[in-house]
mmCIF file of N, CA and C in Angstrom:
data_model
loop_
_atom_site.group_PDB
_atom_site.id
_atom_site.type_symbol
_atom_site.label_atom_id
_atom_site.label_comp_id
_atom_site.label_asym_id
_atom_site.label_seq_id
_atom_site.Cartn_x
_atom_site.Cartn_y
_atom_site.Cartn_z
ATOM 1 N N MET Z 837 0.313 -1.411 -0.247
ATOM 2 C CA MET Z 837 0.280 -0.019 0.043
ATOM 3 C C MET Z 837 1.123 1.309 -0.045
ATOM 4 N N ARG Z 838 0.767 2.071 -1.117
ATOM 5 C CA ARG Z 838 1.594 3.274 -0.726
ATOM 6 C C ARG Z 838 0.888 4.566 0.056
ATOM 7 N N LEU Z 839 1.424 5.383 0.672
ATOM 8 C CA LEU Z 839 1.442 6.249 1.477
ATOM 9 C C LEU Z 839 0.906 7.653 0.567
ATOM 10 N N LEU Z 840 0.077 8.513 1.046
ATOM 11 C CA LEU Z 840 -0.112 9.715 0.196
ATOM 12 C C LEU Z 840 0.469 10.990 1.631
ATOM 13 N N HIS Z 841 0.607 11.825 1.129
ATOM 14 C CA HIS Z 841 0.711 12.908 1.929
ATOM 15 C C HIS Z 841 -0.556 13.100 2.755
ATOM 16 N N TYR Z 842 0.075 13.100 3.988
ATOM 17 C CA TYR Z 842 -1.185 12.977 5.087
ATOM 18 C C TYR Z 842 -0.946 14.257 6.045
ATOM 19 N N ASN Z 843 -1.594 15.558 5.811
ATOM 20 C CA ASN Z 843 -1.292 16.632 6.829
ATOM 21 C C ASN Z 843 -1.332 16.990 8.279
ATOM 22 N N LYS Z 844 -2.272 15.806 8.832
ATOM 23 C CA LYS Z 844 -3.397 15.832 9.945
ATOM 24 C C LYS Z 844 -2.510 14.468 10.167
ATOM 25 N N LYS Z 845 -2.193 13.981 11.348
ATOM 26 C CA LYS Z 845 -1.884 13.277 12.017
ATOM 27 C C LYS Z 845 -2.928 12.949 12.732
ATOM 28 N N PRO Z 846 -3.017 11.517 12.916
ATOM 29 C CA PRO Z 846 -4.358 10.649 13.360
ATOM 30 C C PRO Z 846 -4.472 10.663 14.891
ATOM 31 N N ILE Z 847 -5.755 10.735 15.442
ATOM 32 C CA ILE Z 847 -5.516 10.478 17.319
ATOM 33 C C ILE Z 847 -6.330 9.582 17.145
ATOM 34 N N ASN Z 848 -7.228 9.396 16.808
ATOM 35 C CA ASN Z 848 -7.655 7.692 17.276
ATOM 36 C C ASN Z 848 -8.495 7.188 15.836
ATOM 37 N N ILE Z 849 -9.209 5.857 15.823
ATOM 38 C CA ILE Z 849 -10.155 5.438 14.701
ATOM 39 C C ILE Z 849 -10.923 5.929 14.753
ATOM 40 N N LYS Z 850 -11.453 6.165 13.432
ATOM 41 C CA LYS Z 850 -13.122 7.174 13.807
ATOM 42 C C LYS Z 850 -14.441 5.397 13.803
ATOM 43 N N THR Z 851 -15.307 5.860 14.451
ATOM 44 C CA THR Z 851 -16.331 5.534 14.464
ATOM 45 C C THR Z 851 -17.656 5.224 13.925
ATOM 46 N N PRO Z 852 -18.576 4.847 13.311
ATOM 47 C CA PRO Z 852 -18.404 3.599 12.629
ATOM 48 C C PRO Z 852 -17.361 3.250 11.626
ATOM 49 N N LEU Z 853 -16.168 2.124 11.740
ATOM 50 C CA LEU Z 853 -15.206 2.062 10.912
ATOM 51 C C LEU Z 853 -15.352 1.953 9.340
ATOM 52 N N ARG Z 854 -14.319 2.353 8.924
ATOM 53 C CA ARG Z 854 -14.748 2.656 7.187
ATOM 54 C C ARG Z 854 -13.431 2.778 6.943
ATOM 55 N N LEU Z 855 -12.912 2.135 5.828
ATOM 56 C CA LEU Z 855 -11.846 2.172 4.630
ATOM 57 C C LEU Z 855 -11.173 3.547 5.001
ATOM 58 N N ASP Z 856 -10.324 3.354 5.042
ATOM 59 C CA ASP Z 856 -9.510 4.985 5.062
ATOM 60 C C ASP Z 856 -9.113 5.263 3.034
ATOM 61 N N GLU Z 857 -9.257 5.866 2.719
ATOM 62 C CA GLU Z 857 -9.345 6.604 1.604
ATOM 63 C C GLU Z 857 -8.412 7.383 1.070
ATOM 64 N N SER Z 858 -7.834 8.031 2.724
ATOM 65 C CA SER Z 858 -6.105 9.243 2.032
ATOM 66 C C SER Z 858 -5.181 8.132 1.849
ATOM 67 N N GLY Z 859 -4.901 6.778 2.164
ATOM 68 C CA GLY Z 859 -4.191 5.810 2.248
ATOM 69 C C GLY Z 859 -2.678 5.738 3.450
ATOM 70 N N PHE Z 860 -3.673 6.816 4.338
ATOM 71 C CA PHE Z 860 -2.429 6.845 5.646
ATOM 72 C C PHE Z 860 -2.489 5.454 6.036
ATOM 73 N N GLY Z 861 -3.677 4.951 6.780
ATOM 74 C CA GLY Z 861 -3.465 3.699 7.461
ATOM 75 C C GLY Z 861 -4.629 3.058 6.912
ATOM 76 N N TYR Z 862 -5.424 1.682 7.510
ATOM 77 C CA TYR Z 862 -5.867 0.904 7.299
ATOM 78 C C TYR Z 862 -7.978 1.558 7.257
ATOM 79 N N PHE Z 863 -8.149 2.062 8.536
ATOM 80 C CA PHE Z 863 -9.056 2.746 8.794
ATOM 81 C C PHE Z 863 -8.893 4.198 9.313
ATOM 82 N N GLU Z 864 -10.038 4.525 8.370
ATOM 83 C CA GLU Z 864 -9.632 5.800 8.697
ATOM 84 C C GLU Z 864 -9.982 6.637 10.323
ATOM 85 N N PRO Z 865 -9.557 7.490 10.345
ATOM 86 C CA PRO Z 865 -8.731 7.988 11.750
ATOM 87 C C PRO Z 865 -9.363 9.360 11.748
ATOM 88 N N ASN Z 866 -10.000 9.879 13.210
ATOM 89 C CA ASN Z 866 -10.263 11.316 13.491
ATOM 90 C C ASN Z 866 -8.899 12.142 13.536
ATOM 91 N N THR Z 867 -8.825 12.875 12.841
ATOM 92 C CA THR Z 867 -7.694 13.839 12.800
ATOM 93 C C THR Z 867 -7.453 15.132 14.145
ATOM 94 N N THR Z 868 -8.822 15.647 14.112
ATOM 95 C CA THR Z 868 -8.494 16.647 15.200
ATOM 96 C C THR Z 868 -9.680 16.361 16.511
ATOM 97 N N THR Z 869 -8.875 16.941 17.133
ATOM 98 C CA THR Z 869 -8.950 16.175 19.021
ATOM 99 C C THR Z 869 -10.590 16.327 19.136
ATOM 100 N N ILE Z 870 -11.535 17.674 18.657
ATOM 101 C CA ILE Z 870 -12.791 17.854 19.203
ATOM 102 C C ILE Z 870 -13.843 16.493 17.900
ATOM 103 N N ASP Z 871 -13.151 16.155 17.036
ATOM 104 C CA ASP Z 871 -13.691 14.963 16.088
ATOM 105 C C ASP Z 871 -13.139 13.676 17.411
ATOM 106 N N ALA Z 872 -12.146 13.935 17.690
ATOM 107 C CA ALA Z 872 -12.262 12.409 18.660
ATOM 108 C C ALA Z 872 -12.738 12.359 19.933
ATOM 109 N N VAL Z 873 -12.686 13.522 20.513
ATOM 110 C CA VAL Z 873 -13.834 13.630 22.002
ATOM 111 C C VAL Z 873 -15.107 13.084 21.311
ATOM 112 N N VAL Z 874 -15.923 13.944 20.684
ATOM 113 C CA VAL Z 874 -16.898 13.765 19.596
ATOM 114 C C VAL Z 874 -17.718 12.081 19.633
ATOM 115 N N ASP Z 875 -16.578 11.317 18.712
ATOM 116 C CA ASP Z 875 -16.705 10.248 18.758
ATOM 117 C C ASP Z 875 -16.413 9.600 20.001
ATOM 118 N N ASN Z 876 -15.829 9.660 20.973
ATOM 119 C CA ASN Z 876 -15.723 9.072 22.339
ATOM 120 C C ASN Z 876 -16.487 9.097 23.026
ATOM 121 N N LEU Z 877 -16.993 10.132 23.009
ATOM 122 C CA LEU Z 877 -18.440 10.437 23.546
ATOM 123 C C LEU Z 877 -19.614 9.809 23.043
ATOM 124 N N ILE Z 878 -19.873 9.535 21.629
ATOM 125 C CA ILE Z 878 -21.072 9.041 20.964
ATOM 126 C C ILE Z 878 -20.740 7.362 21.695
ATOM 127 N N ASN Z 879 -19.671 6.859 21.583
ATOM 128 C CA ASN Z 879 -19.453 5.715 22.186
ATOM 129 C C ASN Z 879 -19.021 5.276 23.918
ATOM 130 N N CYS Z 880 -19.441 6.625 24.469
ATOM 131 C CA CYS Z 880 -19.535 6.352 26.191
ATOM 132 C C CYS Z 880 -21.259 6.101 25.810
ATOM 133 N N PHE Z 881 -21.597 6.665 25.567
ATOM 134 C CA PHE Z 881 -23.343 7.220 25.384
ATOM 135 C C PHE Z 881 -23.624 6.152 24.734
ATOM 136 N N SER Z 882 -23.172 5.426 24.022
ATOM 137 C CA SER Z 882 -24.068 3.820 23.134
ATOM 138 C C SER Z 882 -23.816 2.945 24.319
ATOM 139 N N THR Z 883 -22.719 2.435 24.995
ATOM 140 C CA THR Z 883 -22.498 1.603 25.580
ATOM 141 C C THR Z 883 -22.899 1.460 27.033
ATOM 142 N N LYS Z 884 -23.586 0.331 26.960
ATOM 143 C CA LYS Z 884 -24.409 -0.274 27.780
ATOM 144 C C LYS Z 884 -24.045 0.001 29.246
ATOM 145 N N ILE Z 885 -23.984 0.272 30.324
ATOM 146 C CA ILE Z 885 -23.571 -0.071 31.672
ATOM 147 C C ILE Z 885 -23.108 -1.636 31.616
ATOM 148 N N GLY Z 886 -21.979 -2.008 31.927
ATOM 149 C CA GLY Z 886 -21.819 -3.854 31.773
ATOM 150 C C GLY Z 886 -21.546 -4.309 30.915
ATOM 151 N N GLU Z 887 -21.840 -3.725 29.928
ATOM 152 C CA GLU Z 887 -21.317 -4.474 28.507
ATOM 153 C C GLU Z 887 -19.841 -4.400 28.632
ATOM 154 N N ARG Z 888 -18.849 -3.484 28.705
ATOM 155 C CA ARG Z 888 -17.420 -3.729 28.356
ATOM 156 C C ARG Z 888 -17.136 -4.588 29.030
ATOM 157 N N VAL Z 889 -16.369 -5.185 28.951
ATOM 158 C CA VAL Z 889 -15.304 -6.188 29.456
ATOM 159 C C VAL Z 889 -14.209 -5.719 30.393
ATOM 160 N N MET Z 890 -14.203 -5.818 31.640
ATOM 161 C CA MET Z 890 -12.575 -5.190 32.342
ATOM 162 C C MET Z 890 -13.714 -4.042 32.968
ATOM 163 N N ARG Z 891 -14.253 -3.181 32.201
ATOM 164 C CA ARG Z 891 -14.765 -2.040 32.732
ATOM 165 C C ARG Z 891 -16.369 -2.001 32.923
ATOM 166 N N PRO Z 892 -16.560 -3.126 34.082
ATOM 167 C CA PRO Z 892 -18.584 -3.017 34.129
ATOM 168 C C PRO Z 892 -19.296 -1.728 34.703
ATOM 169 N N ASN Z 893 -18.185 -0.917 35.152
ATOM 170 C CA ASN Z 893 -19.260 0.244 35.439
ATOM 171 C C ASN Z 893 -19.296 1.162 34.144
ATOM 172 N N PHE Z 894 -18.051 1.131 33.372
ATOM 173 C CA PHE Z 894 -18.129 2.087 31.998
ATOM 174 C C PHE Z 894 -19.776 2.525 31.570
ATOM 175 N N GLY Z 895 -19.791 3.397 30.705
ATOM 176 C CA GLY Z 895 -20.722 3.443 29.714
ATOM 177 C C GLY Z 895 -21.998 4.404 30.461
ATOM 178 N N SER Z 896 -23.454 4.514 29.631
ATOM 179 C CA SER Z 896 -24.534 5.081 30.305
ATOM 180 C C SER Z 896 -25.289 4.011 30.282
ATOM 181 N N ASN Z 897 -26.482 4.956 31.113
ATOM 182 C CA ASN Z 897 -27.965 4.078 31.445
ATOM 183 C C ASN Z 897 -28.832 4.795 30.500
ATOM 184 N N LEU Z 898 -28.837 5.383 29.192
ATOM 185 C CA LEU Z 898 -29.851 6.070 28.607
ATOM 186 C C LEU Z 898 -30.427 5.270 27.733
ATOM 187 N N TYR Z 899 -30.318 3.625 27.492
ATOM 188 C CA TYR Z 899 -31.398 2.994 27.062
ATOM 189 C C TYR Z 899 -32.592 1.958 27.904
ATOM 190 N N SER Z 900 -31.762 2.416 29.265
ATOM 191 C CA SER Z 900 -32.809 2.001 30.524
ATOM 192 C C SER Z 900 -34.056 2.678 30.336
ATOM 193 N N TYR Z 901 -33.844 4.109 29.833
ATOM 194 C CA TYR Z 901 -35.076 5.022 29.834
ATOM 195 C C TYR Z 901 -36.164 4.556 28.720
ATOM 196 N N ILE Z 902 -36.107 4.053 27.757
ATOM 197 C CA ILE Z 902 -36.641 4.008 26.796
ATOM 198 C C ILE Z 902 -38.340 4.072 26.869
ATOM 199 N N PHE Z 903 -38.328 3.025 27.751
ATOM 200 C CA PHE Z 903 -39.647 2.851 27.932
ATOM 201 C C PHE Z 903 -40.344 3.921 29.360
ATOM 202 N N GLU Z 904 -39.992 4.313 30.037
ATOM 203 C CA GLU Z 904 -40.620 5.760 30.358
ATOM 204 C C GLU Z 904 -41.124 6.516 30.516
ATOM 205 N N GLN Z 905 -42.534 6.256 31.143
ATOM 206 C CA GLN Z 905 -43.867 6.383 31.109
ATOM 207 C C GLN Z 905 -44.242 8.034 30.622
ATOM 208 N N SER Z 906 -43.391 8.826 31.837
ATOM 209 C CA SER Z 906 -43.956 9.969 31.916
ATOM 210 C C SER Z 906 -42.753 11.330 31.082
ATOM 211 N N VAL Z 907 -42.729 11.800 30.133
ATOM 212 C CA VAL Z 907 -41.957 12.371 29.247
ATOM 213 C C VAL Z 907 -41.122 13.626 30.373
ATOM 214 N N ALA Z 908 -41.691 14.517 31.343
ATOM 215 C CA ALA Z 908 -41.104 14.834 32.164
ATOM 216 C C ALA Z 908 -39.797 13.949 33.164
ATOM 217 N N ASP Z 909 -39.740 12.871 33.438
ATOM 218 C CA ASP Z 909 -39.358 12.317 33.986
ATOM 219 C C ASP Z 909 -38.106 11.909 33.154
ATOM 220 N N LEU Z 910 -38.584 10.976 32.074
ATOM 221 C CA LEU Z 910 -37.606 10.977 31.047
ATOM 222 C C LEU Z 910 -36.453 11.980 30.807
ATOM 223 N N LYS Z 911 -37.028 13.277 30.310
ATOM 224 C CA LYS Z 911 -36.063 14.412 30.150
ATOM 225 C C LYS Z 911 -35.373 14.429 31.661
ATOM 226 N N SER Z 912 -35.789 14.637 32.825
ATOM 227 C CA SER Z 912 -34.403 14.767 33.480
ATOM 228 C C SER Z 912 -34.014 13.290 33.976
ATOM 229 N N LYS Z 913 -34.087 12.389 33.841
ATOM 230 C CA LYS Z 913 -33.105 11.109 34.222
ATOM 231 C C LYS Z 913 -32.072 11.593 33.108
ATOM 232 N N VAL Z 914 -32.700 11.598 31.625
ATOM 233 C CA VAL Z 914 -31.508 11.546 30.636
ATOM 234 C C VAL Z 914 -29.975 12.501 30.923
ATOM 235 N N ASN Z 915 -31.048 14.054 31.263
ATOM 236 C CA ASN Z 915 -30.345 15.247 31.746
ATOM 237 C C ASN Z 915 -29.598 14.674 32.482
ATOM 238 N N ASN Z 916 -29.668 14.381 33.408
ATOM 239 C CA ASN Z 916 -28.979 13.438 34.933
ATOM 240 C C ASN Z 916 -27.836 13.083 34.384
ATOM 241 N N GLU Z 917 -27.648 12.059 33.563
ATOM 242 C CA GLU Z 917 -27.507 11.168 33.242
ATOM 243 C C GLU Z 917 -26.007 11.321 31.969
ATOM 244 N N VAL Z 918 -26.918 12.202 31.099
ATOM 245 C CA VAL Z 918 -25.217 13.329 30.482
ATOM 246 C C VAL Z 918 -24.980 13.369 31.166
ATOM 247 N N ARG Z 919 -24.787 14.296 32.363
ATOM 248 C CA ARG Z 919 -24.294 14.831 33.103
ATOM 249 C C ARG Z 919 -23.247 13.976 33.778
ATOM 250 N N ARG Z 920 -24.069 13.026 34.373
ATOM 251 C CA ARG Z 920 -22.872 11.946 35.020
ATOM 252 C C ARG Z 920 -21.782 11.867 34.285
ATOM 253 N N VAL Z 921 -22.366 11.522 33.069
ATOM 254 C CA VAL Z 921 -21.367 10.884 31.822
ATOM 255 C C VAL Z 921 -20.181 11.704 31.733
ATOM 256 N N ILE Z 922 -20.289 12.700 31.517
ATOM 257 C CA ILE Z 922 -19.642 13.657 31.258
ATOM 258 C C ILE Z 922 -18.907 14.357 32.649
ATOM 259 N N ALA Z 923 -19.232 14.783 33.626
ATOM 260 C CA ALA Z 923 -18.467 15.013 34.610
ATOM 261 C C ALA Z 923 -17.053 13.481 35.518
ATOM 262 N N THR Z 924 -17.729 12.145 34.729
ATOM 263 C CA THR Z 924 -17.403 11.180 35.371
ATOM 264 C C THR Z 924 -15.849 10.733 34.019
ATOM 265 N N TYR Z 925 -16.033 10.987 32.635
ATOM 266 C CA TYR Z 925 -15.158 10.459 32.029
ATOM 267 C C TYR Z 925 -14.849 11.507 31.423
ATOM 268 N N PHE Z 926 -15.296 12.792 31.104
ATOM 269 C CA PHE Z 926 -15.050 13.465 30.121
ATOM 270 C C PHE Z 926 -14.568 14.724 30.962
ATOM 271 N N ASN Z 927 -13.742 14.971 32.157
ATOM 272 C CA ASN Z 927 -13.809 15.830 32.889
ATOM 273 C C ASN Z 927 -12.983 17.340 32.112
ATOM 274 N N GLY Z 928 -12.650 17.691 30.949
ATOM 275 C CA GLY Z 928 -12.159 18.520 29.886
ATOM 276 C C GLY Z 928 -13.224 19.292 29.623
ATOM 277 N N ILE Z 929 -14.420 18.602 29.311
ATOM 278 C CA ILE Z 929 -16.035 18.919 28.713
ATOM 279 C C ILE Z 929 -16.745 19.889 29.625
ATOM 280 N N GLN Z 930 -17.008 21.241 28.692
ATOM 281 C CA GLN Z 930 -17.653 22.218 29.332
ATOM 282 C C GLN Z 930 -19.051 21.790 29.040
ATOM 283 N N LEU Z 931 -20.271 21.176 29.422
ATOM 284 C CA LEU Z 931 -21.447 21.023 28.880
ATOM 285 C C LEU Z 931 -22.255 21.877 28.969
ATOM 286 N N ILE Z 932 -23.043 22.729 27.866
ATOM 287 C CA ILE Z 932 -23.472 24.046 27.445
ATOM 288 C C ILE Z 932 -25.218 23.781 27.412
ATOM 289 N N GLY Z 933 -25.609 22.536 26.630
ATOM 290 C CA GLY Z 933 -26.699 22.465 26.673
ATOM 291 C C GLY Z 933 -27.277 20.762 26.443
ATOM 292 N N VAL Z 934 -28.635 20.288 27.412
ATOM 293 C CA VAL Z 934 -29.063 19.092 26.606
ATOM 294 C C VAL Z 934 -30.887 18.662 26.359
ATOM 295 N N ASN Z 935 -30.765 18.636 25.042
ATOM 296 C CA ASN Z 935 -32.272 18.284 24.885
ATOM 297 C C ASN Z 935 -32.980 17.288 25.096
ATOM 298 N N VAL Z 936 -33.737 16.599 25.162
ATOM 299 C CA VAL Z 936 -34.630 15.645 25.035
ATOM 300 C C VAL Z 936 -35.942 15.756 23.978
ATOM 301 N N LEU Z 937 -35.647 14.785 22.502
ATOM 302 C CA LEU Z 937 -36.510 15.095 21.899
ATOM 303 C C LEU Z 937 -37.598 13.994 21.635
ATOM 304 N N THR Z 938 -39.068 13.773 22.119
ATOM 305 C CA THR Z 938 -39.923 12.424 21.508
ATOM 306 C C THR Z 938 -40.227 12.420 20.176
ATOM 307 N N ILE Z 939 -41.043 11.599 20.002
ATOM 308 C CA ILE Z 939 -41.961 11.827 18.868
ATOM 309 C C ILE Z 939 -42.619 12.993 18.282
ATOM 310 N N GLU Z 940 -43.125 12.737 19.680
ATOM 311 C CA GLU Z 940 -44.422 14.110 19.495
ATOM 312 C C GLU Z 940 -43.763 15.215 19.235
ATOM 313 N N GLU Z 941 -42.440 15.610 19.934
ATOM 314 C CA GLU Z 941 -41.643 17.077 19.375
ATOM 315 C C GLU Z 941 -40.889 16.874 18.225
ATOM 316 N N ASP Z 942 -40.827 16.268 17.607
ATOM 317 C CA ASP Z 942 -39.881 16.081 16.807
ATOM 318 C C ASP Z 942 -39.879 14.913 15.764
ATOM 319 N N ALA Z 943 -40.558 14.943 14.408
ATOM 320 C CA ALA Z 943 -40.878 13.684 13.447
ATOM 321 C C ALA Z 943 -39.552 13.133 13.428
ATOM 322 N N SER Z 944 -38.836 13.621 13.381
ATOM 323 C CA SER Z 944 -37.803 12.888 12.708
ATOM 324 C C SER Z 944 -37.061 11.863 14.163
ATOM 325 N N ALA Z 945 -37.536 12.384 15.117
ATOM 326 C CA ALA Z 945 -36.619 11.339 16.387
ATOM 327 C C ALA Z 945 -37.514 9.840 15.874
ATOM 328 N N PRO Z 946 -36.452 8.759 16.624
ATOM 329 C CA PRO Z 946 -37.128 7.569 16.465
ATOM 330 C C PRO Z 946 -38.042 7.420 17.432
ATOM 331 N N GLN Z 947 -39.256 6.675 16.608
ATOM 332 C CA GLN Z 947 -40.463 5.872 17.158
ATOM 333 C C GLN Z 947 -40.749 5.399 18.518
ATOM 334 N N ASN Z 948 -39.930 4.403 18.383
ATOM 335 C CA ASN Z 948 -39.446 3.811 19.658
ATOM 336 C C ASN Z 948 -38.892 4.282 20.748
ATOM 337 N N GLY Z 949 -38.008 5.449 21.000
ATOM 338 C CA GLY Z 949 -37.330 5.671 21.520
ATOM 339 C C GLY Z 949 -37.435 7.591 21.775
ATOM 340 N N TYR Z 950 -35.934 7.711 21.764
ATOM 341 C CA TYR Z 950 -36.099 9.524 22.319
ATOM 342 C C TYR Z 950 -34.644 9.904 21.289
ATOM 343 N N ARG Z 951 -34.822 11.361 20.734
ATOM 344 C CA ARG Z 951 -33.247 11.389 19.958
ATOM 345 C C ARG Z 951 -32.904 12.816 21.725
ATOM 346 N N VAL Z 952 -31.540 12.782 22.055
ATOM 347 C CA VAL Z 952 -30.370 13.375 22.978
ATOM 348 C C VAL Z 952 -29.822 14.075 21.934
ATOM 349 N N ILE Z 953 -30.043 15.618 22.166
ATOM 350 C CA ILE Z 953 -28.860 16.503 21.640
ATOM 351 C C ILE Z 953 -27.959 17.372 22.690
ATOM 352 N N ILE Z 954 -26.706 17.397 22.381
ATOM 353 C CA ILE Z 954 -25.890 17.336 23.518
ATOM 354 C C ILE Z 954 -24.948 18.662 22.906
ATOM 355 N N LYS Z 955 -24.696 19.709 23.587
ATOM 356 C CA LYS Z 955 -24.134 20.724 23.037
ATOM 357 C C LYS Z 955 -23.090 21.165 23.955
ATOM 358 N N ILE Z 956 -21.634 21.111 23.841
ATOM 359 C CA ILE Z 956 -20.254 20.821 24.622
ATOM 360 C C ILE Z 956 -19.478 21.952 23.943
ATOM 361 N N LYS Z 957 -18.700 21.793 24.483
ATOM 362 C CA LYS Z 957 -17.283 23.042 24.541
ATOM 363 C C LYS Z 957 -16.080 22.397 25.449
ATOM 364 N N ILE Z 958 -14.983 22.842 24.421
ATOM 365 C CA ILE Z 958 -13.551 22.231 25.284
ATOM 366 C C ILE Z 958 -12.894 23.413 25.322
ATOM 367 N N PRO Z 959 -13.321 23.951 26.376
ATOM 368 C CA PRO Z 959 -12.630 25.515 26.871
ATOM 369 C C PRO Z 959 -10.827 25.081 26.429
ATOM 370 N N GLU Z 960 -9.977 24.115 26.435
ATOM 371 C CA GLU Z 960 -8.445 24.103 26.572
ATOM 372 C C GLU Z 960 -7.935 24.050 25.216
ATOM 373 N N LEU Z 961 -9.129 23.793 24.640
ATOM 374 C CA LEU Z 961 -8.800 23.729 22.941
ATOM 375 C C LEU Z 961 -8.396 24.852 22.554
ATOM 376 N N GLY Z 962 -9.050 26.202 23.574
ATOM 377 C CA GLY Z 962 -8.952 27.452 22.613
ATOM 378 C C GLY Z 962 -9.738 27.829 21.589
ATOM 379 N N ASP Z 963 -10.807 26.985 21.377
ATOM 380 C CA ASP Z 963 -12.072 27.227 20.564
ATOM 381 C C ASP Z 963 -13.254 27.310 21.192
ATOM 382 N N ASP Z 964 -13.875 29.035 21.046
ATOM 383 C CA ASP Z 964 -14.959 29.168 21.652
ATOM 384 C C ASP Z 964 -16.383 28.805 20.475
ATOM 385 N N GLU Z 965 -16.521 28.226 20.203
ATOM 386 C CA GLU Z 965 -17.108 27.520 19.076
ATOM 387 C C GLU Z 965 -17.931 26.442 20.189
ATOM 388 N N ALA Z 966 -19.150 26.249 20.024
ATOM 389 C CA ALA Z 966 -19.795 24.996 20.776
ATOM 390 C C ALA Z 966 -19.762 23.726 19.550
ATOM 391 N N LYS Z 967 -19.679 22.500 20.234
ATOM 392 C CA LYS Z 967 -20.140 21.069 18.815
ATOM 393 C C LYS Z 967 -21.501 20.932 19.371
ATOM 394 N N THR Z 968 -22.308 20.418 18.425
ATOM 395 C CA THR Z 968 -23.178 19.671 18.715
ATOM 396 C C THR Z 968 -23.508 18.290 18.380
ATOM 397 N N LEU Z 969 -23.768 17.420 19.223
ATOM 398 C CA LEU Z 969 -24.270 16.275 18.959
ATOM 399 C C LEU Z 969 -25.378 15.716 18.951
ATOM 400 N N SER Z 970 -26.034 14.823 18.361
ATOM 401 C CA SER Z 970 -27.422 14.451 18.449
ATOM 402 C C SER Z 970 -27.209 12.875 18.417
ATOM 403 N N LEU Z 971 -27.855 12.137 19.417
ATOM 404 C CA LEU Z 971 -27.830 10.766 19.387
ATOM 405 C C LEU Z 971 -29.421 10.052 19.689
ATOM 406 N N ASP Z 972 -29.472 9.066 18.620
ATOM 407 C CA ASP Z 972 -31.112 8.496 18.429
ATOM 408 C C ASP Z 972 -31.291 7.615 19.380
ATOM 409 N N ILE Z 973 -31.913 7.476 20.333
ATOM 410 C CA ILE Z 973 -31.761 5.940 21.503
ATOM 411 C C ILE Z 973 -32.838 5.149 21.441
ATOM 412 N N ASN Z 974 -33.138 4.423 21.096
ATOM 413 C CA ASN Z 974 -33.883 3.454 20.418
ATOM 414 C C ASN Z 974 -33.842 1.696 21.297
ATOM 415 N N GLY Z 975 -34.504 0.946 21.081
ATOM 416 C CA GLY Z 975 -34.828 -0.821 21.394
ATOM 417 C C GLY Z 975 -34.000 -1.271 20.067
ATOM 418 N N GLN Z 976 -33.601 -0.931 18.741
ATOM 419 C CA GLN Z 976 -32.672 -1.493 18.500
ATOM 420 C C GLN Z 976 -31.106 -1.501 18.406
ATOM 421 N N GLN Z 977 -30.742 -2.143 18.229
ATOM 422 C CA GLN Z 977 -29.157 -2.315 18.433
ATOM 423 C C GLN Z 977 -28.721 -1.893 16.559
ATOM 424 N N LYS Z 978 -27.478 -1.166 17.278
ATOM 425 C CA LYS Z 978 -27.028 -0.443 15.863
ATOM 426 C C LYS Z 978 -25.598 -1.354 15.797
ATOM 427 N N LEU Z 979 -25.430 -1.429 14.190
ATOM 428 C CA LEU Z 979 -24.514 -2.507 14.232
ATOM 429 C C LEU Z 979 -23.151 -1.364 13.503
#
């Protein structure tokens, strides 16, 4: 495999896994710190507690709230869980806001679940721009 000139250094492997078209390596990497952090956040929120071998406390409880009957309780629990995960695993991240949307509030939200929109900043990067990530939490397993 021939290596092409690559201006940025890889930080970690981007998920979901994709072949690297730039010729740098086999899998496409994240090349900016903010993209790597967002990717790590998504992976952490998508991991159910107890799912990781040798790290039974790693992950989030977001999937356990799918069948929550009260929308107010759902929003409160999800907000608290997002804050807990960021405080526990991502101490350099400043949480700007959390918004939880059900299908009644957003027609594009998952039918059997909810959408979580998280806005963050990473002050240590010197970038004042907030980054937004969106997670669809439903009962279907993502592959």
